[in-house]
mmCIF file of the C-alpha atoms, coordinates in Angstrom:
data_MODEL
# 
_entry.id   MODEL 
# 
loop_
_atom_site.group_PDB 
_atom_site.id 
_atom_site.type_symbol 
_atom_site.label_atom_id 
_atom_site.label_alt_id 
_atom_site.label_comp_id 
_atom_site.label_asym_id 
_atom_site.label_entity_id 
_atom_site.label_seq_id 
_atom_site.pdbx_PDB_ins_code 
_atom_site.Cartn_x 
_atom_site.Cartn_y 
_atom_site.Cartn_z 
_atom_site.occupancy 
_atom_site.B_iso_or_equiv 
_atom_site.pdbx_formal_charge 
_atom_site.auth_seq_id 
_atom_site.auth_comp_id 
_atom_site.auth_asym_id 
_atom_site.auth_atom_id 
_atom_site.pdbx_PDB_model_num 
ATOM 1   C CA . MET A 1 1   ? 79.199  119.994 100.262 1.00 0.00 ? 1   MET A CA 1 
ATOM 2   C CA . ALA A 1 2   ? 78.925  118.196 103.614 1.00 0.00 ? 2   ALA A CA 1 
ATOM 3   C CA . ASN A 1 3   ? 79.077  120.198 106.817 1.00 0.00 ? 3   ASN A CA 1 
ATOM 4   C CA . SER A 1 4   ? 82.440  119.866 108.551 1.00 0.00 ? 4   SER A CA 1 
ATOM 5   C CA . SER A 1 5   ? 84.280  120.652 111.768 1.00 0.00 ? 5   SER A CA 1 
ATOM 6   C CA . TYR A 1 6   ? 87.879  121.867 111.842 1.00 0.00 ? 6   TYR A CA 1 
ATOM 7   C CA . LEU A 1 7   ? 90.482  121.541 114.593 1.00 0.00 ? 7   LEU A CA 1 
ATOM 8   C CA . CYS A 1 8   ? 92.577  124.695 114.296 1.00 0.00 ? 8   CYS A CA 1 
ATOM 9   C CA . ALA A 1 9   ? 95.798  125.995 115.838 1.00 0.00 ? 9   ALA A CA 1 
ATOM 10  C CA . THR A 1 10  ? 96.431  129.738 115.797 1.00 0.00 ? 10  THR A CA 1 
ATOM 11  C CA . ASP A 1 11  ? 98.734  132.341 117.347 1.00 0.00 ? 11  ASP A CA 1 
ATOM 12  C CA . VAL A 1 12  ? 95.761  134.604 118.043 1.00 0.00 ? 12  VAL A CA 1 
ATOM 13  C CA . ALA A 1 13  ? 93.260  133.744 120.775 1.00 0.00 ? 13  ALA A CA 1 
ATOM 14  C CA . SER A 1 14  ? 90.264  133.890 118.449 1.00 0.00 ? 14  SER A CA 1 
ATOM 15  C CA . LEU A 1 15  ? 87.301  131.751 117.563 1.00 0.00 ? 15  LEU A CA 1 
ATOM 16  C CA . TYR A 1 16  ? 86.951  130.853 113.888 1.00 0.00 ? 16  TYR A CA 1 
ATOM 17  C CA . PRO A 1 17  ? 90.474  131.884 112.893 1.00 0.00 ? 17  PRO A CA 1 
ATOM 18  C CA . SER A 1 18  ? 89.937  130.879 109.263 1.00 0.00 ? 18  SER A CA 1 
ATOM 19  C CA . SER A 1 19  ? 87.681  133.916 108.851 1.00 0.00 ? 19  SER A CA 1 
ATOM 20  C CA . GLN A 1 20  ? 88.639  136.110 111.800 1.00 0.00 ? 20  GLN A CA 1 
ATOM 21  C CA . VAL A 1 21  ? 92.449  136.025 111.904 1.00 0.00 ? 21  VAL A CA 1 
ATOM 22  C CA . ALA A 1 22  ? 94.279  137.876 109.162 1.00 0.00 ? 22  ALA A CA 1 
ATOM 23  C CA . GLY A 1 23  ? 96.833  135.697 107.437 1.00 0.00 ? 23  GLY A CA 1 
ATOM 24  C CA . PHE A 1 24  ? 95.552  132.434 108.898 1.00 0.00 ? 24  PHE A CA 1 
ATOM 25  C CA . ASP A 1 25  ? 97.205  129.645 106.920 1.00 0.00 ? 25  ASP A CA 1 
ATOM 26  C CA . ALA A 1 26  ? 95.064  126.534 106.605 1.00 0.00 ? 26  ALA A CA 1 
ATOM 27  C CA . GLN A 1 27  ? 98.128  124.590 105.430 1.00 0.00 ? 27  GLN A CA 1 
ATOM 28  C CA . GLY A 1 28  ? 99.413  124.307 108.980 1.00 0.00 ? 28  GLY A CA 1 
ATOM 29  C CA . GLY A 1 29  ? 96.635  125.907 110.971 1.00 0.00 ? 29  GLY A CA 1 
ATOM 30  C CA . VAL A 1 30  ? 93.965  123.275 110.299 1.00 0.00 ? 30  VAL A CA 1 
ATOM 31  C CA . VAL A 1 31  ? 95.228  120.265 112.225 1.00 0.00 ? 31  VAL A CA 1 
ATOM 32  C CA . ALA A 1 32  ? 92.472  117.965 110.927 1.00 0.00 ? 32  ALA A CA 1 
ATOM 33  C CA . HIS A 1 33  ? 88.815  118.024 109.948 1.00 0.00 ? 33  HIS A CA 1 
ATOM 34  C CA . ASP A 1 34  ? 85.752  115.803 110.046 1.00 0.00 ? 34  ASP A CA 1 
ATOM 35  C CA . VAL A 1 35  ? 82.406  115.637 108.269 1.00 0.00 ? 35  VAL A CA 1 
ATOM 36  C CA . SER A 1 36  ? 79.040  115.786 110.063 1.00 0.00 ? 36  SER A CA 1 
ATOM 37  C CA . GLY A 1 37  ? 80.458  115.542 113.578 1.00 0.00 ? 37  GLY A CA 1 
ATOM 38  C CA . VAL A 1 38  ? 83.173  116.512 116.072 1.00 0.00 ? 38  VAL A CA 1 
ATOM 39  C CA . PRO A 1 39  ? 85.699  113.682 116.661 1.00 0.00 ? 39  PRO A CA 1 
ATOM 40  C CA . LEU A 1 40  ? 85.677  112.102 120.094 1.00 0.00 ? 40  LEU A CA 1 
ATOM 41  C CA . LEU A 1 41  ? 89.311  112.820 120.948 1.00 0.00 ? 41  LEU A CA 1 
ATOM 42  C CA . TRP A 1 42  ? 89.076  116.467 119.861 1.00 0.00 ? 42  TRP A CA 1 
ATOM 43  C CA . LEU A 1 43  ? 86.435  116.911 122.548 1.00 0.00 ? 43  LEU A CA 1 
ATOM 44  C CA . ALA A 1 44  ? 88.884  115.569 125.136 1.00 0.00 ? 44  ALA A CA 1 
ATOM 45  C CA . LEU A 1 45  ? 91.131  118.603 124.484 1.00 0.00 ? 45  LEU A CA 1 
ATOM 46  C CA . PHE A 1 46  ? 88.614  120.974 126.091 1.00 0.00 ? 46  PHE A CA 1 
ATOM 47  C CA . ARG A 1 47  ? 86.500  121.565 129.183 1.00 0.00 ? 47  ARG A CA 1 
ATOM 48  C CA . PRO A 1 48  ? 83.342  123.657 129.751 1.00 0.00 ? 48  PRO A CA 1 
ATOM 49  C CA . ALA A 1 49  ? 85.458  126.553 131.027 1.00 0.00 ? 49  ALA A CA 1 
ATOM 50  C CA . ASP A 1 50  ? 87.092  126.707 127.578 1.00 0.00 ? 50  ASP A CA 1 
ATOM 51  C CA . LEU A 1 51  ? 83.821  127.552 125.818 1.00 0.00 ? 51  LEU A CA 1 
ATOM 52  C CA . VAL A 1 52  ? 84.040  131.144 124.639 1.00 0.00 ? 52  VAL A CA 1 
ATOM 53  C CA . THR A 1 53  ? 81.287  133.302 123.180 1.00 0.00 ? 53  THR A CA 1 
ATOM 54  C CA . ALA A 1 54  ? 82.070  136.054 120.675 1.00 0.00 ? 54  ALA A CA 1 
ATOM 55  C CA . VAL A 1 55  ? 80.103  138.296 118.338 1.00 0.00 ? 55  VAL A CA 1 
ATOM 56  C CA . PHE A 1 56  ? 81.165  138.546 114.709 1.00 0.00 ? 56  PHE A CA 1 
ATOM 57  C CA . THR A 1 57  ? 80.104  140.918 111.961 1.00 0.00 ? 57  THR A CA 1 
ATOM 58  C CA . VAL A 1 58  ? 79.162  139.141 108.755 1.00 0.00 ? 58  VAL A CA 1 
ATOM 59  C CA . ASP A 1 59  ? 79.775  140.801 105.386 1.00 0.00 ? 59  ASP A CA 1 
ATOM 60  C CA . GLU A 1 60  ? 76.477  142.137 104.100 1.00 0.00 ? 60  GLU A CA 1 
ATOM 61  C CA . ASP A 1 61  ? 77.126  140.481 100.733 1.00 0.00 ? 61  ASP A CA 1 
ATOM 62  C CA . ASP A 1 62  ? 76.874  137.104 102.488 1.00 0.00 ? 62  ASP A CA 1 
ATOM 63  C CA . LEU A 1 63  ? 73.520  137.860 104.119 1.00 0.00 ? 63  LEU A CA 1 
ATOM 64  C CA . ASP A 1 64  ? 69.943  137.395 103.019 1.00 0.00 ? 64  ASP A CA 1 
ATOM 65  C CA . GLU A 1 65  ? 67.653  140.379 103.201 1.00 0.00 ? 65  GLU A CA 1 
ATOM 66  C CA . ASP A 1 66  ? 66.725  141.330 106.793 1.00 0.00 ? 66  ASP A CA 1 
ATOM 67  C CA . GLU A 1 67  ? 69.412  139.052 108.299 1.00 0.00 ? 67  GLU A CA 1 
ATOM 68  C CA . ASP A 1 68  ? 71.292  140.508 111.276 1.00 0.00 ? 68  ASP A CA 1 
ATOM 69  C CA . PRO A 1 69  ? 74.974  141.146 110.421 1.00 0.00 ? 69  PRO A CA 1 
ATOM 70  C CA . GLU A 1 70  ? 75.909  140.562 114.084 1.00 0.00 ? 70  GLU A CA 1 
ATOM 71  C CA . VAL A 1 71  ? 76.304  136.833 114.746 1.00 0.00 ? 71  VAL A CA 1 
ATOM 72  C CA . GLU A 1 72  ? 76.988  135.310 118.166 1.00 0.00 ? 72  GLU A CA 1 
ATOM 73  C CA . ALA A 1 73  ? 79.002  132.099 118.271 1.00 0.00 ? 73  ALA A CA 1 
ATOM 74  C CA . THR A 1 74  ? 80.247  129.811 121.050 1.00 0.00 ? 74  THR A CA 1 
ATOM 75  C CA . ALA A 1 75  ? 83.124  127.365 120.607 1.00 0.00 ? 75  ALA A CA 1 
ATOM 76  C CA . PRO A 1 76  ? 86.065  125.975 122.601 1.00 0.00 ? 76  PRO A CA 1 
ATOM 77  C CA . LEU A 1 77  ? 89.290  127.998 122.750 1.00 0.00 ? 77  LEU A CA 1 
ATOM 78  C CA . VAL A 1 78  ? 92.286  127.314 124.981 1.00 0.00 ? 78  VAL A CA 1 
ATOM 79  C CA . ALA A 1 79  ? 96.077  127.583 125.062 1.00 0.00 ? 79  ALA A CA 1 
ATOM 80  C CA . LYS A 1 80  ? 97.576  124.641 123.204 1.00 0.00 ? 80  LYS A CA 1 
ATOM 81  C CA . ASP A 1 81  ? 99.721  123.440 126.102 1.00 0.00 ? 81  ASP A CA 1 
ATOM 82  C CA . ARG A 1 82  ? 96.675  123.423 128.357 1.00 0.00 ? 82  ARG A CA 1 
ATOM 83  C CA . ALA A 1 83  ? 94.668  121.541 125.731 1.00 0.00 ? 83  ALA A CA 1 
ATOM 84  C CA . LEU A 1 84  ? 97.354  118.851 125.613 1.00 0.00 ? 84  LEU A CA 1 
ATOM 85  C CA . ALA A 1 85  ? 97.322  118.581 129.401 1.00 0.00 ? 85  ALA A CA 1 
ATOM 86  C CA . ARG A 1 86  ? 93.542  118.221 129.266 1.00 0.00 ? 86  ARG A CA 1 
ATOM 87  C CA . LEU A 1 87  ? 93.893  115.479 126.650 1.00 0.00 ? 87  LEU A CA 1 
ATOM 88  C CA . ASP A 1 88  ? 96.295  113.528 128.851 1.00 0.00 ? 88  ASP A CA 1 
ATOM 89  C CA . ALA A 1 89  ? 93.990  113.912 131.846 1.00 0.00 ? 89  ALA A CA 1 
ATOM 90  C CA . ALA A 1 90  ? 90.998  112.755 129.808 1.00 0.00 ? 90  ALA A CA 1 
ATOM 91  C CA . LEU A 1 91  ? 92.590  109.477 128.693 1.00 0.00 ? 91  LEU A CA 1 
ATOM 92  C CA . PRO A 1 92  ? 91.719  107.403 131.795 1.00 0.00 ? 92  PRO A CA 1 
ATOM 93  C CA . VAL A 1 93  ? 88.193  108.841 131.707 1.00 0.00 ? 93  VAL A CA 1 
ATOM 94  C CA . LEU A 1 94  ? 87.810  107.862 128.060 1.00 0.00 ? 94  LEU A CA 1 
ATOM 95  C CA . ASN A 1 95  ? 89.155  104.387 128.721 1.00 0.00 ? 95  ASN A CA 1 
ATOM 96  C CA . ALA A 1 96  ? 86.632  103.954 131.521 1.00 0.00 ? 96  ALA A CA 1 
ATOM 97  C CA . LEU A 1 97  ? 83.680  105.367 129.569 1.00 0.00 ? 97  LEU A CA 1 
ATOM 98  C CA . PHE A 1 98  ? 84.493  103.226 126.532 1.00 0.00 ? 98  PHE A CA 1 
ATOM 99  C CA . ALA A 1 99  ? 85.872  100.157 128.306 1.00 0.00 ? 99  ALA A CA 1 
ATOM 100 C CA . ASP A 1 100 ? 83.816  97.845  126.099 1.00 0.00 ? 100 ASP A CA 1 
ATOM 101 C CA . GLU A 1 101 ? 85.288  99.383  122.937 1.00 0.00 ? 101 GLU A CA 1 
ATOM 102 C CA . GLY A 1 102 ? 88.917  99.232  124.050 1.00 0.00 ? 102 GLY A CA 1 
ATOM 103 C CA . PRO A 1 103 ? 91.753  101.516 125.194 1.00 0.00 ? 103 PRO A CA 1 
ATOM 104 C CA . LEU A 1 104 ? 92.521  104.740 123.358 1.00 0.00 ? 104 LEU A CA 1 
ATOM 105 C CA . ASP A 1 105 ? 96.102  105.324 124.496 1.00 0.00 ? 105 ASP A CA 1 
ATOM 106 C CA . ALA A 1 106 ? 97.635  104.927 121.034 1.00 0.00 ? 106 ALA A CA 1 
ATOM 107 C CA . HIS A 1 107 ? 94.986  107.116 119.414 1.00 0.00 ? 107 HIS A CA 1 
ATOM 108 C CA . VAL A 1 108 ? 95.553  109.887 121.962 1.00 0.00 ? 108 VAL A CA 1 
ATOM 109 C CA . ALA A 1 109 ? 99.307  109.690 121.367 1.00 0.00 ? 109 ALA A CA 1 
ATOM 110 C CA . LEU A 1 110 ? 98.822  110.260 117.623 1.00 0.00 ? 110 LEU A CA 1 
ATOM 111 C CA . LEU A 1 111 ? 96.463  113.192 118.138 1.00 0.00 ? 111 LEU A CA 1 
ATOM 112 C CA . ARG A 1 112 ? 98.968  114.685 120.580 1.00 0.00 ? 112 ARG A CA 1 
ATOM 113 C CA . GLN A 1 113 ? 101.656 114.477 117.863 1.00 0.00 ? 113 GLN A CA 1 
ATOM 114 C CA . ALA A 1 114 ? 99.443  116.298 115.387 1.00 0.00 ? 114 ALA A CA 1 
ATOM 115 C CA . VAL A 1 115 ? 98.607  119.096 117.832 1.00 0.00 ? 115 VAL A CA 1 
ATOM 116 C CA . GLU A 1 116 ? 102.196 119.474 119.009 1.00 0.00 ? 116 GLU A CA 1 
ATOM 117 C CA . LYS A 1 117 ? 103.547 119.988 115.496 1.00 0.00 ? 117 LYS A CA 1 
ATOM 118 C CA . ALA A 1 118 ? 100.863 122.493 114.496 1.00 0.00 ? 118 ALA A CA 1 
ATOM 119 C CA . PRO A 1 119 ? 101.984 126.143 114.657 1.00 0.00 ? 119 PRO A CA 1 
ATOM 120 C CA . GLY A 1 120 ? 100.202 128.473 117.031 1.00 0.00 ? 120 GLY A CA 1 
ATOM 121 C CA . ALA A 1 121 ? 99.739  128.894 120.761 1.00 0.00 ? 121 ALA A CA 1 
ATOM 122 C CA . PHE A 1 122 ? 95.962  128.357 120.888 1.00 0.00 ? 122 PHE A CA 1 
ATOM 123 C CA . LEU A 1 123 ? 93.623  125.565 119.899 1.00 0.00 ? 123 LEU A CA 1 
ATOM 124 C CA . THR A 1 124 ? 89.987  125.833 118.835 1.00 0.00 ? 124 THR A CA 1 
ATOM 125 C CA . VAL A 1 125 ? 87.341  123.956 116.873 1.00 0.00 ? 125 VAL A CA 1 
ATOM 126 C CA . GLU A 1 126 ? 85.350  125.585 114.106 1.00 0.00 ? 126 GLU A CA 1 
ATOM 127 C CA . LEU A 1 127 ? 82.026  123.818 114.487 1.00 0.00 ? 127 LEU A CA 1 
ATOM 128 C CA . GLU A 1 128 ? 79.379  126.222 113.241 1.00 0.00 ? 128 GLU A CA 1 
ATOM 129 C CA . GLU A 1 129 ? 78.674  123.993 110.218 1.00 0.00 ? 129 GLU A CA 1 
ATOM 130 C CA . ILE A 1 130 ? 77.832  121.111 112.578 1.00 0.00 ? 130 ILE A CA 1 
ATOM 131 C CA . GLU A 1 131 ? 75.751  123.253 114.908 1.00 0.00 ? 131 GLU A CA 1 
ATOM 132 C CA . ALA A 1 132 ? 73.815  124.654 111.936 1.00 0.00 ? 132 ALA A CA 1 
ATOM 133 C CA . VAL A 1 133 ? 72.439  121.235 110.976 1.00 0.00 ? 133 VAL A CA 1 
ATOM 134 C CA . TRP A 1 134 ? 71.883  119.861 114.497 1.00 0.00 ? 134 TRP A CA 1 
ATOM 135 C CA . ASP A 1 135 ? 68.471  118.217 114.795 1.00 0.00 ? 135 ASP A CA 1 
ATOM 136 C CA . ASP A 1 136 ? 67.556  120.229 117.877 1.00 0.00 ? 136 ASP A CA 1 
ATOM 137 C CA . GLU A 1 137 ? 68.362  123.862 117.104 1.00 0.00 ? 137 GLU A CA 1 
ATOM 138 C CA . ASP A 1 138 ? 68.830  124.739 120.766 1.00 0.00 ? 138 ASP A CA 1 
ATOM 139 C CA . GLY A 1 139 ? 70.336  121.432 121.833 1.00 0.00 ? 139 GLY A CA 1 
ATOM 140 C CA . PHE A 1 140 ? 73.843  121.581 120.394 1.00 0.00 ? 140 PHE A CA 1 
ATOM 141 C CA . GLN A 1 141 ? 75.492  123.818 122.985 1.00 0.00 ? 141 GLN A CA 1 
ATOM 142 C CA . PRO A 1 142 ? 73.997  121.957 125.994 1.00 0.00 ? 142 PRO A CA 1 
ATOM 143 C CA . ALA A 1 143 ? 75.129  118.659 124.463 1.00 0.00 ? 143 ALA A CA 1 
ATOM 144 C CA . LEU A 1 144 ? 78.632  120.069 123.919 1.00 0.00 ? 144 LEU A CA 1 
ATOM 145 C CA . ARG A 1 145 ? 78.851  121.426 127.461 1.00 0.00 ? 145 ARG A CA 1 
ATOM 146 C CA . THR A 1 146 ? 77.702  118.114 128.956 1.00 0.00 ? 146 THR A CA 1 
ATOM 147 C CA . ALA A 1 147 ? 80.192  116.166 126.853 1.00 0.00 ? 147 ALA A CA 1 
ATOM 148 C CA . LEU A 1 148 ? 83.098  118.333 127.972 1.00 0.00 ? 148 LEU A CA 1 
ATOM 149 C CA . ALA A 1 149 ? 81.984  118.261 131.618 1.00 0.00 ? 149 ALA A CA 1 
ATOM 150 C CA . CYS A 1 150 ? 82.230  114.476 131.778 1.00 0.00 ? 150 CYS A CA 1 
ATOM 151 C CA . PHE A 1 151 ? 86.035  114.616 131.626 1.00 0.00 ? 151 PHE A CA 1 
ATOM 152 C CA . ASP A 1 152 ? 86.146  116.308 135.029 1.00 0.00 ? 152 ASP A CA 1 
ATOM 153 C CA . GLY A 1 153 ? 83.351  114.260 136.562 1.00 0.00 ? 153 GLY A CA 1 
ATOM 154 C CA . GLY A 1 154 ? 80.892  117.115 136.282 1.00 0.00 ? 154 GLY A CA 1 
ATOM 155 C CA . VAL A 1 155 ? 78.019  115.012 134.962 1.00 0.00 ? 155 VAL A CA 1 
ATOM 156 C CA . ASP A 1 156 ? 76.700  111.474 135.214 1.00 0.00 ? 156 ASP A CA 1 
ATOM 157 C CA . PRO A 1 157 ? 79.116  109.240 133.252 1.00 0.00 ? 157 PRO A CA 1 
ATOM 158 C CA . ALA A 1 158 ? 76.320  107.607 131.253 1.00 0.00 ? 158 ALA A CA 1 
ATOM 159 C CA . GLU A 1 159 ? 74.972  110.999 130.217 1.00 0.00 ? 159 GLU A CA 1 
ATOM 160 C CA . GLY A 1 160 ? 78.466  112.226 129.342 1.00 0.00 ? 160 GLY A CA 1 
ATOM 161 C CA . ARG A 1 161 ? 79.143  109.152 127.231 1.00 0.00 ? 161 ARG A CA 1 
ATOM 162 C CA . ALA A 1 162 ? 75.829  109.573 125.434 1.00 0.00 ? 162 ALA A CA 1 
ATOM 163 C CA . ARG A 1 163 ? 76.628  113.173 124.516 1.00 0.00 ? 163 ARG A CA 1 
ATOM 164 C CA . LEU A 1 164 ? 80.160  112.236 123.373 1.00 0.00 ? 164 LEU A CA 1 
ATOM 165 C CA . VAL A 1 165 ? 78.694  109.555 121.108 1.00 0.00 ? 165 VAL A CA 1 
ATOM 166 C CA . GLU A 1 166 ? 76.039  111.951 119.822 1.00 0.00 ? 166 GLU A CA 1 
ATOM 167 C CA . LEU A 1 167 ? 78.572  114.656 118.919 1.00 0.00 ? 167 LEU A CA 1 
ATOM 168 C CA . SER A 1 168 ? 81.264  112.400 117.481 1.00 0.00 ? 168 SER A CA 1 
ATOM 169 C CA . ARG A 1 169 ? 78.920  109.871 115.834 1.00 0.00 ? 169 ARG A CA 1 
ATOM 170 C CA . VAL A 1 170 ? 81.305  107.091 116.827 1.00 0.00 ? 170 VAL A CA 1 
ATOM 171 C CA . ARG A 1 171 ? 79.776  103.622 116.493 1.00 0.00 ? 171 ARG A CA 1 
ATOM 172 C CA . THR A 1 172 ? 79.838  101.807 119.825 1.00 0.00 ? 172 THR A CA 1 
ATOM 173 C CA . GLY A 1 173 ? 79.308  98.173  120.761 1.00 0.00 ? 173 GLY A CA 1 
ATOM 174 C CA . ARG A 1 174 ? 82.344  97.017  118.787 1.00 0.00 ? 174 ARG A CA 1 
ATOM 175 C CA . PRO A 1 175 ? 86.111  97.271  119.448 1.00 0.00 ? 175 PRO A CA 1 
ATOM 176 C CA . PHE A 1 176 ? 87.675  100.521 118.372 1.00 0.00 ? 176 PHE A CA 1 
ATOM 177 C CA . PRO A 1 177 ? 90.033  100.085 115.395 1.00 0.00 ? 177 PRO A CA 1 
ATOM 178 C CA . SER A 1 178 ? 93.785  100.105 115.867 1.00 0.00 ? 178 SER A CA 1 
ATOM 179 C CA . ALA A 1 179 ? 95.278  103.590 115.813 1.00 0.00 ? 179 ALA A CA 1 
ATOM 180 C CA . ARG A 1 180 ? 97.615  102.235 113.110 1.00 0.00 ? 180 ARG A CA 1 
ATOM 181 C CA . LEU A 1 181 ? 94.793  100.903 110.940 1.00 0.00 ? 181 LEU A CA 1 
ATOM 182 C CA . LEU A 1 182 ? 95.757  102.974 107.912 1.00 0.00 ? 182 LEU A CA 1 
ATOM 183 C CA . LEU A 1 183 ? 99.479  103.221 108.624 1.00 0.00 ? 183 LEU A CA 1 
ATOM 184 C CA . ASP A 1 184 ? 99.876  99.452  108.662 1.00 0.00 ? 184 ASP A CA 1 
ATOM 185 C CA . GLY A 1 185 ? 97.247  98.704  106.013 1.00 0.00 ? 185 GLY A CA 1 
ATOM 186 C CA . LEU A 1 186 ? 95.335  96.437  108.387 1.00 0.00 ? 186 LEU A CA 1 
ATOM 187 C CA . GLU A 1 187 ? 92.288  94.540  107.214 1.00 0.00 ? 187 GLU A CA 1 
ATOM 188 C CA . ALA A 1 188 ? 89.162  96.190  108.531 1.00 0.00 ? 188 ALA A CA 1 
ATOM 189 C CA . GLY A 1 189 ? 85.482  96.693  107.829 1.00 0.00 ? 189 GLY A CA 1 
ATOM 190 C CA . ASP A 1 190 ? 83.588  99.843  107.020 1.00 0.00 ? 190 ASP A CA 1 
ATOM 191 C CA . ASP A 1 191 ? 82.692  100.411 110.679 1.00 0.00 ? 191 ASP A CA 1 
ATOM 192 C CA . ASP A 1 192 ? 86.375  100.393 111.614 1.00 0.00 ? 192 ASP A CA 1 
ATOM 193 C CA . HIS A 1 193 ? 87.288  102.982 108.998 1.00 0.00 ? 193 HIS A CA 1 
ATOM 194 C CA . TRP A 1 194 ? 84.285  105.033 110.065 1.00 0.00 ? 194 TRP A CA 1 
ATOM 195 C CA . ASN A 1 195 ? 85.313  104.924 113.709 1.00 0.00 ? 195 ASN A CA 1 
ATOM 196 C CA . LEU A 1 196 ? 88.931  105.876 113.087 1.00 0.00 ? 196 LEU A CA 1 
ATOM 197 C CA . VAL A 1 197 ? 87.739  109.145 111.561 1.00 0.00 ? 197 VAL A CA 1 
ATOM 198 C CA . ARG A 1 198 ? 85.115  109.628 114.276 1.00 0.00 ? 198 ARG A CA 1 
ATOM 199 C CA . LEU A 1 199 ? 87.889  109.271 116.856 1.00 0.00 ? 199 LEU A CA 1 
ATOM 200 C CA . LEU A 1 200 ? 90.595  111.429 115.266 1.00 0.00 ? 200 LEU A CA 1 
ATOM 201 C CA . GLY A 1 201 ? 89.331  113.237 112.199 1.00 0.00 ? 201 GLY A CA 1 
ATOM 202 C CA . THR A 1 202 ? 91.186  113.134 108.928 1.00 0.00 ? 202 THR A CA 1 
ATOM 203 C CA . ARG A 1 203 ? 93.677  115.120 106.900 1.00 0.00 ? 203 ARG A CA 1 
ATOM 204 C CA . PHE A 1 204 ? 92.547  118.514 105.598 1.00 0.00 ? 204 PHE A CA 1 
ATOM 205 C CA . ILE A 1 205 ? 95.707  119.829 103.906 1.00 0.00 ? 205 ILE A CA 1 
ATOM 206 C CA . SER A 1 206 ? 98.631  118.939 106.170 1.00 0.00 ? 206 SER A CA 1 
ATOM 207 C CA . GLU A 1 207 ? 99.502  115.314 106.860 1.00 0.00 ? 207 GLU A CA 1 
ATOM 208 C CA . VAL A 1 208 ? 98.230  113.699 110.052 1.00 0.00 ? 208 VAL A CA 1 
ATOM 209 C CA . PRO A 1 209 ? 100.182 111.040 111.993 1.00 0.00 ? 209 PRO A CA 1 
ATOM 210 C CA . TRP A 1 210 ? 97.473  108.369 111.747 1.00 0.00 ? 210 TRP A CA 1 
ATOM 211 C CA . GLU A 1 211 ? 97.316  108.408 107.932 1.00 0.00 ? 211 GLU A CA 1 
ATOM 212 C CA . PRO A 1 212 ? 100.064 107.388 105.482 1.00 0.00 ? 212 PRO A CA 1 
ATOM 213 C CA . ALA A 1 213 ? 102.057 110.233 103.960 1.00 0.00 ? 213 ALA A CA 1 
ATOM 214 C CA . ASP A 1 214 ? 101.644 110.887 100.247 1.00 0.00 ? 214 ASP A CA 1 
# 
């Protein structure tokens, strides 16, 4: 199975709610997911100050011999209303960083809809599956921090853009697809379908506003 990231909403301020929050319901709690990366617009929901580190105890039955049951993890976690404010503030930055690829206003509006309707007061991303397969074992967290810092002007824009592209795996040098690509059944190539998911993610269980309902 491919390694995935999960955008989650939860009533408990916890990292990795799918395993750490009793009664977490993936039906509504997983807003969207992606494979092998962290979508560009999810990153815009957070800032470096939102990165939280916690220590979890892993069930011994899930460990290899001599593995430490105490696992430290770092991931973004913030109140949902603050995350939405951060997303709005990031839009002009995104449009400037990706001016050659086209504006992302409509894409941001659809992600905002998905987050707003999700239950829970906090927003986080479960990304340990992505971090686990990162080429540079120690490079994931610095890349994530740099990517998030670019939304507040904390790093060189070119460096911030490079880290956003690296994490999201979005394909640049071509116009971004319409936010309504799937909703309107528009003609598009493989790169366009790829980029729509790299921008927004895709449905996990619950419907998402950028994909047609069943």
